[in-house]
mmCIF file of C-alpha atoms (C1' of nucleotides) in Angstrom:
data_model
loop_
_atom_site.group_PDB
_atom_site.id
_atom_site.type_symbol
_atom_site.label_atom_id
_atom_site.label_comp_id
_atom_site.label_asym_id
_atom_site.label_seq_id
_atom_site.Cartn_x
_atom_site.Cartn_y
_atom_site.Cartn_z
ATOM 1 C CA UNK A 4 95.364 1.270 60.867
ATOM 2 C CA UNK A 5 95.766 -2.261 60.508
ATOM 3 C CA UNK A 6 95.513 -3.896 56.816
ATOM 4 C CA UNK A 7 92.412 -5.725 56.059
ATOM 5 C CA UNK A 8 94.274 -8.982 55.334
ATOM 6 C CA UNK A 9 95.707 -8.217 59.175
ATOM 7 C CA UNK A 10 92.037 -7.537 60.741
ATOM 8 C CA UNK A 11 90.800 -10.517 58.960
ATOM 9 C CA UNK A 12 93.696 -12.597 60.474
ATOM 10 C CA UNK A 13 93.035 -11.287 63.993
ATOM 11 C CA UNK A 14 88.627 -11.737 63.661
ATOM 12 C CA UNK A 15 89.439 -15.317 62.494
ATOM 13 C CA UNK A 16 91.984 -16.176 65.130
ATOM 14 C CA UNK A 17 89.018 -14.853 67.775
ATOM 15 C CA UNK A 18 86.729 -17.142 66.613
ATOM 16 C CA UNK A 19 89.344 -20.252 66.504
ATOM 17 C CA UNK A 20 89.157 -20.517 62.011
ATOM 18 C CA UNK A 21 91.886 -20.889 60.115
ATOM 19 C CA UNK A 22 93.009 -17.999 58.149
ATOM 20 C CA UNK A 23 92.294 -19.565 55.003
ATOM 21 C CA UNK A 24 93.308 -17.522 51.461
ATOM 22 C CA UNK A 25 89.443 -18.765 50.603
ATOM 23 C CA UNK A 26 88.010 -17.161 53.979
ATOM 24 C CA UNK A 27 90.185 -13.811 53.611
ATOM 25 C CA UNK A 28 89.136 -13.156 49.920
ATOM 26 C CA UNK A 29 84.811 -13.758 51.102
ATOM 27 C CA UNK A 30 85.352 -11.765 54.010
ATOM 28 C CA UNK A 31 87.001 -8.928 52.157
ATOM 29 C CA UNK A 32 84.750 -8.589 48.859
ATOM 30 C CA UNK A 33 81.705 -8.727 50.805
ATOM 31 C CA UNK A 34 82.706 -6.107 53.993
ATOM 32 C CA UNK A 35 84.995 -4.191 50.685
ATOM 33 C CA UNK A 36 81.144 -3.220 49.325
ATOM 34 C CA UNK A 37 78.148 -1.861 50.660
ATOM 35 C CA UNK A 38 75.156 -3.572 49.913
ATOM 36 C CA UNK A 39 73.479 -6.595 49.832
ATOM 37 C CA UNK A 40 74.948 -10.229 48.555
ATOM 38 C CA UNK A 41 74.259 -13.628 47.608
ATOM 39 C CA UNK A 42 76.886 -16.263 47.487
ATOM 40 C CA UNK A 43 76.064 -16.551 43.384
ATOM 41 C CA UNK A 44 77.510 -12.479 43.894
ATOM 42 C CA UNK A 45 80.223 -13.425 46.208
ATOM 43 C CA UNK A 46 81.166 -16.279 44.131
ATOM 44 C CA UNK A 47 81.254 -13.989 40.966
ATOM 45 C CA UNK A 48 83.370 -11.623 42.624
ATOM 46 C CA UNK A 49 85.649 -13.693 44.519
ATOM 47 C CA UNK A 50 86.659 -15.460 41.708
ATOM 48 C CA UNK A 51 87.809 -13.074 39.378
ATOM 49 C CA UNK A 52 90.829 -13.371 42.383
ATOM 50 C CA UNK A 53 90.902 -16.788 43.194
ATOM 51 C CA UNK A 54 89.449 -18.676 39.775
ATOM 52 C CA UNK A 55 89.665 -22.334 41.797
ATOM 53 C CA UNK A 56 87.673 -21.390 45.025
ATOM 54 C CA UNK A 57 84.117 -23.524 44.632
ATOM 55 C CA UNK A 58 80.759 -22.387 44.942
ATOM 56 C CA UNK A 59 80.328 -24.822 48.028
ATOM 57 C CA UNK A 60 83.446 -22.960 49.922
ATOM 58 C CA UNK A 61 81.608 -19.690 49.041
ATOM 59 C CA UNK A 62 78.319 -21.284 50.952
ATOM 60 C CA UNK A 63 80.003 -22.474 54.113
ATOM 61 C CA UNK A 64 81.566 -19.898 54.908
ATOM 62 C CA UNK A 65 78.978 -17.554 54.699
ATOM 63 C CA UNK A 66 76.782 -19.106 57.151
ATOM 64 C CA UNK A 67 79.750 -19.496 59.491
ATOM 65 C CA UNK A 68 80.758 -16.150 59.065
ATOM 66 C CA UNK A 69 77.338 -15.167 59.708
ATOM 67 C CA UNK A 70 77.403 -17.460 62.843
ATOM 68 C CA UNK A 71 80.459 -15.937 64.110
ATOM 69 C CA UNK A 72 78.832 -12.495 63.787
ATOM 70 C CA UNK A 73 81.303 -11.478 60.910
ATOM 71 C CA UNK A 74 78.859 -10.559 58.763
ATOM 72 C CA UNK A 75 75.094 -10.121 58.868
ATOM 73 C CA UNK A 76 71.730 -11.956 57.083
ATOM 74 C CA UNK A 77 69.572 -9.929 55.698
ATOM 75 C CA UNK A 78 66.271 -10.870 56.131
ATOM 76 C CA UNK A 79 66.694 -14.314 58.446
ATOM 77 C CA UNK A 80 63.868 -16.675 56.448
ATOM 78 C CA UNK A 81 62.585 -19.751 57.535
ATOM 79 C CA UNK A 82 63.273 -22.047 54.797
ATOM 80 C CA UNK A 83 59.661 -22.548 53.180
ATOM 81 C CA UNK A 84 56.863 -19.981 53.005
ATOM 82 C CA UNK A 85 54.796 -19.481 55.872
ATOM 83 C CA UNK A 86 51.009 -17.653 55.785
ATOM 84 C CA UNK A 87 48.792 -16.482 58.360
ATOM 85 C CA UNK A 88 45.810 -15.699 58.147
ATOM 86 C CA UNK A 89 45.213 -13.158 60.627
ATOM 87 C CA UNK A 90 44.719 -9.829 58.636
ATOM 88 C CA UNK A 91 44.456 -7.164 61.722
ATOM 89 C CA UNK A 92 47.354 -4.897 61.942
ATOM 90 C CA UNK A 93 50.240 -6.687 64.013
ATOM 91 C CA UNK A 94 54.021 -7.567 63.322
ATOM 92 C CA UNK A 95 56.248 -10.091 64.291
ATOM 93 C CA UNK A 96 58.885 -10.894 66.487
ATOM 94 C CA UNK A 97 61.334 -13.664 64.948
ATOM 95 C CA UNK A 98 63.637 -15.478 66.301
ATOM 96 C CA UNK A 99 66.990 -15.899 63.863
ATOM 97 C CA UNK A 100 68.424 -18.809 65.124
ATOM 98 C CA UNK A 101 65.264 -21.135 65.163
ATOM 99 C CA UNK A 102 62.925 -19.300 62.856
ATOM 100 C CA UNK A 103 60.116 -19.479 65.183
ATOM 101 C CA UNK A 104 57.500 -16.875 64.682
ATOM 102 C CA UNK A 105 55.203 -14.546 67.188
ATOM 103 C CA UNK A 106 52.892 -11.599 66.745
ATOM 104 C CA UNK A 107 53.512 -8.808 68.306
ATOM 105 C CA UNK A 108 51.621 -5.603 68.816
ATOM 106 C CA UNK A 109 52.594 -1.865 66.658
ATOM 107 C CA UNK A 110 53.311 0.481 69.436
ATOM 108 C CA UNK A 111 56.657 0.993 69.567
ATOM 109 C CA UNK A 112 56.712 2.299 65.859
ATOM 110 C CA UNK A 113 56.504 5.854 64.956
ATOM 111 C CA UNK A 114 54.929 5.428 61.411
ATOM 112 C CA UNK A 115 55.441 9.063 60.886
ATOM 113 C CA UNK A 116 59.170 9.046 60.883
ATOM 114 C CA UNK A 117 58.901 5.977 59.252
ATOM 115 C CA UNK A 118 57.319 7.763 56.246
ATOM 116 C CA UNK A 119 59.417 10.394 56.365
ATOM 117 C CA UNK A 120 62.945 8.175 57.044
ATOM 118 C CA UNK A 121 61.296 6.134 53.129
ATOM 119 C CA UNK A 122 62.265 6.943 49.703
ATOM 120 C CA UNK A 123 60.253 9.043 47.900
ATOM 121 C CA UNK A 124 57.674 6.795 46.241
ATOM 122 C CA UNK A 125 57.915 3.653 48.560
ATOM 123 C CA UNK A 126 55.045 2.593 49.662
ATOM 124 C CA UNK A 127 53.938 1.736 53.605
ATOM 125 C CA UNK A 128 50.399 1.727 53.768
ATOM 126 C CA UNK A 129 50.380 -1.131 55.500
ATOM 127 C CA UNK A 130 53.950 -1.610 56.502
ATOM 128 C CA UNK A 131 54.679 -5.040 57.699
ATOM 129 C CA UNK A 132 57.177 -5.173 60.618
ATOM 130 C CA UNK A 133 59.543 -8.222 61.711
ATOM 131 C CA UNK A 134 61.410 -7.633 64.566
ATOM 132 C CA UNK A 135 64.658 -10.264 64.488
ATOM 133 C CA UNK A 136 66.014 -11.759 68.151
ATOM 134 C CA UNK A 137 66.526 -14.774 69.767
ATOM 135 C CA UNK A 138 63.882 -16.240 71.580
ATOM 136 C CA UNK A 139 64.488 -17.267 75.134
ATOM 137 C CA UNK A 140 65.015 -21.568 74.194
ATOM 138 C CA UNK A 141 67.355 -20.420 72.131
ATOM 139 C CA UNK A 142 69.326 -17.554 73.518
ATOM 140 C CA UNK A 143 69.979 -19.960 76.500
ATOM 141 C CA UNK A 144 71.062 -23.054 74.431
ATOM 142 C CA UNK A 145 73.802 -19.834 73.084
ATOM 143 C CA UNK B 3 26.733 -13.311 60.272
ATOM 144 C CA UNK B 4 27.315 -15.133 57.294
ATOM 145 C CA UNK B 5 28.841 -18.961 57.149
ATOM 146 C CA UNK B 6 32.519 -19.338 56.048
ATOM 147 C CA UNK B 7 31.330 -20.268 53.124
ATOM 148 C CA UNK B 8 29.240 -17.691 51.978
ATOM 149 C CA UNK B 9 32.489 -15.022 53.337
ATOM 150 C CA UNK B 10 34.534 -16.800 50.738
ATOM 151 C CA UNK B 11 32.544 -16.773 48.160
ATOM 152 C CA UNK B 12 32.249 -13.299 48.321
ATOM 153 C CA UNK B 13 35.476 -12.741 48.235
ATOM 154 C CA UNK B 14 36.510 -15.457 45.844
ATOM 155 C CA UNK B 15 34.097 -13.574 43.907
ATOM 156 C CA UNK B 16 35.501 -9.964 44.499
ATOM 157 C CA UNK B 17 38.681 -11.122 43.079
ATOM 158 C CA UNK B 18 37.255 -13.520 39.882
ATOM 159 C CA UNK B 19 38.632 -16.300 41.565
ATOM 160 C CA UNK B 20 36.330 -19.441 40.721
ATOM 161 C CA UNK B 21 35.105 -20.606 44.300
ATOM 162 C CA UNK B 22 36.400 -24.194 43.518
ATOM 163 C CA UNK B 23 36.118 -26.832 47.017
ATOM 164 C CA UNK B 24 39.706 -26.790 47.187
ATOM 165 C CA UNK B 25 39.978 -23.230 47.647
ATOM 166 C CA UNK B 26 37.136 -23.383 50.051
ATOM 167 C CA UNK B 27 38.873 -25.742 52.428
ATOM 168 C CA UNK B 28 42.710 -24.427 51.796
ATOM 169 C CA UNK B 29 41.137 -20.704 52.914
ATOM 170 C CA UNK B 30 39.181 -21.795 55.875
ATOM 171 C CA UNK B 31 42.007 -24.109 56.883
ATOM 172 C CA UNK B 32 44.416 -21.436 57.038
ATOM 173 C CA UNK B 33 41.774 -18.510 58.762
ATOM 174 C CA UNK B 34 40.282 -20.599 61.159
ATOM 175 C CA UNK B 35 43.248 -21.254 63.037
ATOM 176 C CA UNK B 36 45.440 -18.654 64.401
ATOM 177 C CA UNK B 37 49.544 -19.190 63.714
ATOM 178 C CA UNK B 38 51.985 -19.104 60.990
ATOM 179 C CA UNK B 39 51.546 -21.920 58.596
ATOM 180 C CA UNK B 40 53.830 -23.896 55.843
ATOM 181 C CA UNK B 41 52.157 -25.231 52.336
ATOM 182 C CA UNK B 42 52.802 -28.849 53.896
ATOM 183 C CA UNK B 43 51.273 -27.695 57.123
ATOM 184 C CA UNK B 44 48.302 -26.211 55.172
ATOM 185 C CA UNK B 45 48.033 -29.759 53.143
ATOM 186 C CA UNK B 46 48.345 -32.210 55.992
ATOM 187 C CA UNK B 47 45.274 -30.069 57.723
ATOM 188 C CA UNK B 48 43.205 -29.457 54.076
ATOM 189 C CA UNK B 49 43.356 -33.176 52.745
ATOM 190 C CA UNK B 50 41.771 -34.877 56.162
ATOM 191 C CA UNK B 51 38.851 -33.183 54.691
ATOM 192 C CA UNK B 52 39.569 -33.613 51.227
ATOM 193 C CA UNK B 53 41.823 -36.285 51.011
ATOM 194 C CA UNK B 54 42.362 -36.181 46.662
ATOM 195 C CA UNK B 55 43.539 -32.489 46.842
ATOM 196 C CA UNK B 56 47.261 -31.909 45.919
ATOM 197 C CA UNK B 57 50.410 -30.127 46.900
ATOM 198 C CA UNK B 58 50.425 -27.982 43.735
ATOM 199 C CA UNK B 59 47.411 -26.861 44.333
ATOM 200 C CA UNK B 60 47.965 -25.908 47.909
ATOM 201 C CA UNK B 61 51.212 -23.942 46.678
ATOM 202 C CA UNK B 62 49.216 -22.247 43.734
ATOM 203 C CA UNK B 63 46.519 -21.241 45.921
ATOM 204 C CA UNK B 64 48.528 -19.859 48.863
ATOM 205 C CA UNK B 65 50.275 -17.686 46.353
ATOM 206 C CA UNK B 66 47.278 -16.959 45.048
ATOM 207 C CA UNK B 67 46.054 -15.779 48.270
ATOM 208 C CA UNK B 68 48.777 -13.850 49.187
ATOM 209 C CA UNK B 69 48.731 -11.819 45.734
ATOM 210 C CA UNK B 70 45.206 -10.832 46.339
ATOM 211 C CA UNK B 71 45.674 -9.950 49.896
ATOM 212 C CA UNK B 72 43.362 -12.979 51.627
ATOM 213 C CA UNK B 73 46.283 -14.024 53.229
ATOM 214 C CA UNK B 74 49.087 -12.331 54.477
ATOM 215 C CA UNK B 75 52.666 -13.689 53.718
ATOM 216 C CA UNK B 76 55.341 -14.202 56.286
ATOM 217 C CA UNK B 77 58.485 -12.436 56.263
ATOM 218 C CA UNK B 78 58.322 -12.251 52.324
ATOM 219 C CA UNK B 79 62.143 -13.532 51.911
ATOM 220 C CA UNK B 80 64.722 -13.538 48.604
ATOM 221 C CA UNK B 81 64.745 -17.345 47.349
ATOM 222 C CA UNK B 82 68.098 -17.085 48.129
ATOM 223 C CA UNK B 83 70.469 -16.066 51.444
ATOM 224 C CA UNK B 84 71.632 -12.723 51.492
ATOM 225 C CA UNK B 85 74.808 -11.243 53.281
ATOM 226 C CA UNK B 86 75.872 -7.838 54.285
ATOM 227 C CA UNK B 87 79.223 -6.975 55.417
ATOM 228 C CA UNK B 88 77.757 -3.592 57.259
ATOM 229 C CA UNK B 89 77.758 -4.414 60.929
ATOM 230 C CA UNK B 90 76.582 -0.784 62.176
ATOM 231 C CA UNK B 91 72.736 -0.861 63.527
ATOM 232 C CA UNK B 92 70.976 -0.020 60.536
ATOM 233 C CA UNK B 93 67.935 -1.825 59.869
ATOM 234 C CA UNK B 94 66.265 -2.540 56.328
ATOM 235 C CA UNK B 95 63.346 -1.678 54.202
ATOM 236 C CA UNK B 96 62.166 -4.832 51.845
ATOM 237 C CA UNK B 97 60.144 -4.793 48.728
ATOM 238 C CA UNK B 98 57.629 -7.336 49.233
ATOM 239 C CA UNK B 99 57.476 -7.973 45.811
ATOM 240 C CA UNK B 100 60.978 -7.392 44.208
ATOM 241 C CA UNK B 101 62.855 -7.944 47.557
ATOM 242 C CA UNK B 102 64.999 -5.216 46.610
ATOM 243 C CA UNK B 103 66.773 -4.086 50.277
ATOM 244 C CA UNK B 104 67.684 -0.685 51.243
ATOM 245 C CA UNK B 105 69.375 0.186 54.219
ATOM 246 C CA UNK B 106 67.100 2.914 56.812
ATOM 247 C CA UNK B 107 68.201 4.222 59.760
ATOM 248 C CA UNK B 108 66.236 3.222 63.284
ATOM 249 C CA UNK B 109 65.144 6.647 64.788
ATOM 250 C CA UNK B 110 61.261 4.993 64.135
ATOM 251 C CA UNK B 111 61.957 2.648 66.725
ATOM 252 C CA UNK B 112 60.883 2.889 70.485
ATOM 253 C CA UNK B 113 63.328 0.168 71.964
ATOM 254 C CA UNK B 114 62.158 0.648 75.298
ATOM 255 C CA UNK B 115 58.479 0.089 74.245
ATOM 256 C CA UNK B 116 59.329 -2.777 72.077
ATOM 257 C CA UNK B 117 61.647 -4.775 74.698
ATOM 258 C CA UNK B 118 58.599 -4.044 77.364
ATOM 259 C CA UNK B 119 56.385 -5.446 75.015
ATOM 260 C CA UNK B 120 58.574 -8.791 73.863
ATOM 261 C CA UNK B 121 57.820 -12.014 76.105
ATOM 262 C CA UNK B 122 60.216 -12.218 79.167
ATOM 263 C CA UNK B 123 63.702 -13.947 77.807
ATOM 264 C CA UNK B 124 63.079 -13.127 73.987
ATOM 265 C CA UNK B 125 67.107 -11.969 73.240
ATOM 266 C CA UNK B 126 66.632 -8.470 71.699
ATOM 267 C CA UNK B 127 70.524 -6.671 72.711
ATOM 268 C CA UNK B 128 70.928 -5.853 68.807
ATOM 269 C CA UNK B 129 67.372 -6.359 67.205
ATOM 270 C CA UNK B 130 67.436 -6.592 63.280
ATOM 271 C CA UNK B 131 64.509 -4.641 61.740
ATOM 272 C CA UNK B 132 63.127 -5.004 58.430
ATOM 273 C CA UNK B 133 60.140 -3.321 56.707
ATOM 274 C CA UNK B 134 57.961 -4.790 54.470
ATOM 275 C CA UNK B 135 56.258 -2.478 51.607
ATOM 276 C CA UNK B 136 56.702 -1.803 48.051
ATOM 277 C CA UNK B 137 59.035 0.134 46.770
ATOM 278 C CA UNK B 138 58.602 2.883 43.919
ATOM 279 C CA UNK B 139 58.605 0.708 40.806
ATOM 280 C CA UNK B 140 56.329 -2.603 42.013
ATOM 281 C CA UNK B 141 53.585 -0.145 43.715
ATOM 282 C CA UNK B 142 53.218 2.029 40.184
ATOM 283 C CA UNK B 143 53.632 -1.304 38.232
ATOM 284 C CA UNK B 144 50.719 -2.344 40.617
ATOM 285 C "C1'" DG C 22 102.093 -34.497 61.613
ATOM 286 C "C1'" DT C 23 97.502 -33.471 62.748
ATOM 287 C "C1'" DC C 24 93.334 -31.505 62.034
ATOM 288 C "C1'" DA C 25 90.483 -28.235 59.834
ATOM 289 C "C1'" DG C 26 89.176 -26.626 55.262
ATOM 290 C "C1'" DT C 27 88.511 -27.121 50.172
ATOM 291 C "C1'" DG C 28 86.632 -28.757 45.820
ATOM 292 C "C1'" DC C 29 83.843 -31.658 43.398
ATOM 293 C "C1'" DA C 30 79.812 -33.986 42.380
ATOM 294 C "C1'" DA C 31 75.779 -35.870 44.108
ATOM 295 C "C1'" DA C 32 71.796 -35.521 46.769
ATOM 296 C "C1'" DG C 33 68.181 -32.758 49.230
ATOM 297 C "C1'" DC C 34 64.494 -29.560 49.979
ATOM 298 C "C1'" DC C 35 61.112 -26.600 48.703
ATOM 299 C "C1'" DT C 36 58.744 -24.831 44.934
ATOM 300 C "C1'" DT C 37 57.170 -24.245 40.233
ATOM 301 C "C1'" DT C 38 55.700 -25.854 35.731
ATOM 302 C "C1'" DG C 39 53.474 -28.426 31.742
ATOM 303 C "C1'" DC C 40 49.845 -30.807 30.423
ATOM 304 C "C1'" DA C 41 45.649 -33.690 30.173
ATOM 305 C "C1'" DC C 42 41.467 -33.945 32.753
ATOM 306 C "C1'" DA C 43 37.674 -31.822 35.573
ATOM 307 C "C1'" DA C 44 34.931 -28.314 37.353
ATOM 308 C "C1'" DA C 45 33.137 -23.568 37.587
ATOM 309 C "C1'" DT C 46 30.761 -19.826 35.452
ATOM 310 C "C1'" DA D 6 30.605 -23.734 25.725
ATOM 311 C "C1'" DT D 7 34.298 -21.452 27.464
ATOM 312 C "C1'" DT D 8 37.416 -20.564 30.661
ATOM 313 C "C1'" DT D 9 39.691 -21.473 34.850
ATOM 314 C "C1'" DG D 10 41.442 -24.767 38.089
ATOM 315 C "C1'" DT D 11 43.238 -29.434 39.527
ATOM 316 C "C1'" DG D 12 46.342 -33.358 39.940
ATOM 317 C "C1'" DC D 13 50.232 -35.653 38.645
ATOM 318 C "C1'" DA D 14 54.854 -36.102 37.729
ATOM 319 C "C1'" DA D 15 58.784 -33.963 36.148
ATOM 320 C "C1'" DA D 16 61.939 -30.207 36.261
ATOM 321 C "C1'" DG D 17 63.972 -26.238 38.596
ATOM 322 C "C1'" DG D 18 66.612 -23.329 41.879
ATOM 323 C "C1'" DC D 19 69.147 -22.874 45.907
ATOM 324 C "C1'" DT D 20 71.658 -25.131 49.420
ATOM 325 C "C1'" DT D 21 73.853 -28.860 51.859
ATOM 326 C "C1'" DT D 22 76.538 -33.042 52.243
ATOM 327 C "C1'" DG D 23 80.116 -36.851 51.746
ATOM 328 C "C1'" DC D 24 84.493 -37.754 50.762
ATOM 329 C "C1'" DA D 25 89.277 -37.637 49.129
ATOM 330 C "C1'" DC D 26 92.721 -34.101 48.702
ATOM 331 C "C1'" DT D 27 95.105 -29.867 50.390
ATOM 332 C "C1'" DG D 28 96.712 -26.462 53.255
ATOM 333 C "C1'" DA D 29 96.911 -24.210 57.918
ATOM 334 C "C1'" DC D 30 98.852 -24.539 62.335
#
DNA sequence: GTCAGTGCAAAGCCTTTGCACAAAT
DNA sequence: ATTTGTGCAAAGGCTTTGCACTGAC
């Protein structure tokens, strides 16, 4: 089993980035935990190890770690608040790349599972569903 | 049937919100048309009919809107970017208002259904899906 | 030695807030 | 009359950017 600092050295050199002491530190505090993380965490954590790394370093290399598919977003956002007015049941099919946005109908949920799969106490009575892609401009740009 | 006007005014009313003009026109604005809609969207539509209303007041009234369930809210996001290092498929369950994430496994999910149902080209090899409710502490805090 | 990456500070967006004025109930 | 809402401008949070320096290859 190969080290971490080895299988970070080998994911970078796939995706032609330098091996960086900054990009090995990131990429092993936030795949080290489970959970969810914001660079203010990641920068928190990662500098406990490298006290000089900058908040900015922590930032870019997120998103192109998330680019490169080495880690994942949670919850792709366009950057400003959108609203709809359109209150029938329906989800939504987003795309992650250019944030574009378009209903979709419920069918291919089970809501029972769904309830059951839920903590105890959460509650889905009107569970709102985004399904995250890449629409078709931009899965052929790639 | 009764106008636009009168429908908001009831509601308006339902909630004890004051039925104040601006609210009129931000709330028709953002019914009448179908789509997903930005605050600056909403205020370059709202001020060709009312051309002295503000962007604060757009903002405060979307989020009004939202709160009281006139309007839905978009993929209700964390202000801030969110990382996970957990590549497995696992999809997530959101707290609309805390945006607390917890991990859920898929078995909910008809793929076949959904990639039948997604428009021709939409890129959906290793769709991200996140559920929007509240979780146990926000919906007994109501 | 060359080129990509880092750190810093400044700027950028989107959004919220404080407060005096205006309008709704 | 009282309370709630509006408009303005300023402040706030999160994120990106420009540039000189540093480190990887």
């Amino acid at each position: 089993m190969p080290s971490a600092h080895e299988q970070f050295r080998e994911l970078a050199w796939k995706c032609g980035l330098a091996a960086t002491h900054q990009r090995q530190v990131i990429y092993e505090a936030v795949v080290a935990m489970p959970g969810h993380y914001s660079p203010e965490n990641v920068f928190a954590e990662v500098r406990r190890r490298t006290p000089s790394i900058s908040l900015a370093t922590v930032y870019k290399n997120l998103r192109l770690f998330v680019e490169h598919g080495l880690l994942r977003e949670v919850s792709p956002h366009a950057s400003t608040l959108l609203v709809e007015g359109n209150l029938e049941p329906h989800h939504h099919l987003v795309c992650t790349r250019c944030k574009a946005v378009q209903d979709i109908e419920g069918d291919f949920i089970n809501y029972k599972k769904l309830s059951r799969q839920a903590p105890r106490g959460f509650d889905l009575t009107q569970p709102l569903i985004e399904v995250f892609g890449l629409c078709r401009r931009c899965s052929a740009k790639k």
